[in-house]
Amino acid sequence: MKLAIICRPFVFHGGLETATAGLIGEFVRQGHEVHLFSTAGQRDVPGVRLHRLKVIAAPSLARVVSFALAAKAAVSRDRFDVIQSHERTLVQDVYRAGEGCHRAYLDVKARQLGALARAALRANPYHRALLSLERRIFSPAGTRHIVAISRLGKTEIQRLYGLPDSRVSVIYNGVDQERFQPANRERYGAGMRAALGIQQSAWVVLFVGSGFERKGLGPLVEGFALTKTRESRLVVVGKGEQAPYRALAARLGVAERIVWAGAQPTVEQYYAAADAVALPALYE
């Protein structure tokens, strides 16, 4: 088949990006003709025809709208058996809801805010644009099929947009059991702790995720500050704006106990060095 995949630039360290890379790689292995529509930051992918879209990078509202418009224009120049989008766009046969339902996320976030902040959140042009695209995607004519990555995601989409079971499937992200396995503890644990400057006897909590606000890094830092053991460490792996969380850690007196690792391609080694993994996400 001739397939079009629409997605943001992907590498191999984020959860969403890894799932996209694995899917595309399997399509190529099976002999399909794969066309990838992404932005200028996307690297070449073996066996894939890459179409780089011209997108306004900032502000976020312009990025979302310009990506949706550019993707529609580029895909419309050719004919495809299936168009699958991993982003909120204006054209797709299959939509993979890898970030869940934005309307559900805003409902969760609004419950954490006061009345004025809730009103500002709802009026934010960026969120309004995402909601508009989402309504279009989940409308009867918007998309032939929706792929949710969890039962919760499917339930939220159906509850908020009234989609029947026949239009929504759940396909979980796969896990590479060769890459993530208990033997990694012995293989990588001590070496990674040494590389991070962490004592072998320390109690280590690992946070992995990008988009720190949605992933709940703030409450995690606050909770970590309650721990009494000075040797304990919080290791933060992922991409995001660190400054406000570094400031929070400094105010709480735990700045020297947090290791900021950034995005990492070998995240399995960080898991091997940890005693506990924290999953404090506001919304997944």
PDB file of C-alpha atoms in Angstrom, residues 1-8 20 23-25 27-28 31-38 48-51 71-72 74-87 91-96:
ATOM      1  CA  MET A   1       0.000   0.000   0.000  1.00  0.00           C
ATOM      2  CA  LYS A   2       0.934   3.633  -0.429  1.00  0.00           C
ATOM      3  CA  LEU A   3       0.807   5.180   3.033  1.00  0.00           C
ATOM      4  CA  ALA A   4       1.038   8.758   4.272  1.00  0.00           C
ATOM      5  CA  ILE A   5       2.114   9.325   7.877  1.00  0.00           C
ATOM      6  CA  ILE A   6       1.763  12.811   9.363  1.00  0.00           C
ATOM      7  CA  CYS A   7       3.705  13.461  12.553  1.00  0.00           C
ATOM      8  CA  ARG A   8       6.028  15.830  14.364  1.00  0.00           C
ATOM      9  CA  THR A  20       5.968   6.329  15.743  1.00  0.00           C
ATOM     10  CA  LEU A  23       5.345   1.747  13.367  1.00  0.00           C
ATOM     11  CA  ILE A  24       7.022   3.359  10.375  1.00  0.00           C
ATOM     12  CA  GLY A  25       9.892   0.886  10.489  1.00  0.00           C
ATOM     13  CA  PHE A  27       5.544  -0.577   7.508  1.00  0.00           C
ATOM     14  CA  VAL A  28       8.800  -0.321   5.565  1.00  0.00           C
ATOM     15  CA  GLY A  31       7.171  -3.533   1.842  1.00  0.00           C
ATOM     16  CA  HIS A  32       4.735  -0.633   1.929  1.00  0.00           C
ATOM     17  CA  GLU A  33       5.525   2.662   0.210  1.00  0.00           C
ATOM     18  CA  VAL A  34       5.720   5.094   3.127  1.00  0.00           C
ATOM     19  CA  HIS A  35       5.586   8.870   2.787  1.00  0.00           C
ATOM     20  CA  LEU A  36       6.383  10.811   5.955  1.00  0.00           C
ATOM     21  CA  PHE A  37       5.088  14.365   6.327  1.00  0.00           C
ATOM     22  CA  SER A  38       6.896  16.256   9.075  1.00  0.00           C
ATOM     23  CA  VAL A  48      10.866   6.380   3.712  1.00  0.00           C
ATOM     24  CA  ARG A  49      10.058   9.278   1.378  1.00  0.00           C
ATOM     25  CA  LEU A  50      10.293  12.362   3.571  1.00  0.00           C
ATOM     26  CA  HIS A  51       8.286  15.510   2.858  1.00  0.00           C
ATOM     27  CA  ALA A  71       0.023  18.963   6.046  1.00  0.00           C
ATOM     28  CA  LYS A  72      -3.322  19.174   4.254  1.00  0.00           C
ATOM     29  CA  ALA A  74       1.130  18.575   0.962  1.00  0.00           C
ATOM     30  CA  VAL A  75      -0.890  15.368   1.299  1.00  0.00           C
ATOM     31  CA  SER A  76      -3.505  16.608  -1.152  1.00  0.00           C
ATOM     32  CA  ARG A  77      -0.920  16.757  -3.959  1.00  0.00           C
ATOM     33  CA  ASP A  78      -0.827  12.950  -4.198  1.00  0.00           C
ATOM     34  CA  ARG A  79      -3.097   9.930  -3.791  1.00  0.00           C
ATOM     35  CA  PHE A  80      -2.671   7.507  -0.881  1.00  0.00           C
ATOM     36  CA  ASP A  81      -4.375   4.296   0.149  1.00  0.00           C
ATOM     37  CA  VAL A  82      -4.346   5.400   3.795  1.00  0.00           C
ATOM     38  CA  ILE A  83      -3.465   8.698   5.463  1.00  0.00           C
ATOM     39  CA  GLN A  84      -2.606   8.289   9.140  1.00  0.00           C
ATOM     40  CA  SER A  85      -1.984  11.315  11.328  1.00  0.00           C
ATOM     41  CA  HIS A  86      -0.346  11.373  14.742  1.00  0.00           C
ATOM     42  CA  GLU A  87      -1.127  15.086  15.058  1.00  0.00           C
ATOM     43  CA  VAL A  91      -6.832  15.491   6.744  1.00  0.00           C
ATOM     44  CA  GLN A  92      -6.532  11.862   7.846  1.00  0.00           C
ATOM     45  CA  ASP A  93      -8.212   8.501   7.415  1.00  0.00           C
ATOM     46  CA  VAL A  94      -6.800   7.213  10.715  1.00  0.00           C
ATOM     47  CA  TYR A  95      -5.971   9.417  13.701  1.00  0.00           C
ATOM     48  CA  ARG A  96      -3.692   8.080  16.424  1.00  0.00           C
TER      49      ARG A  96
END
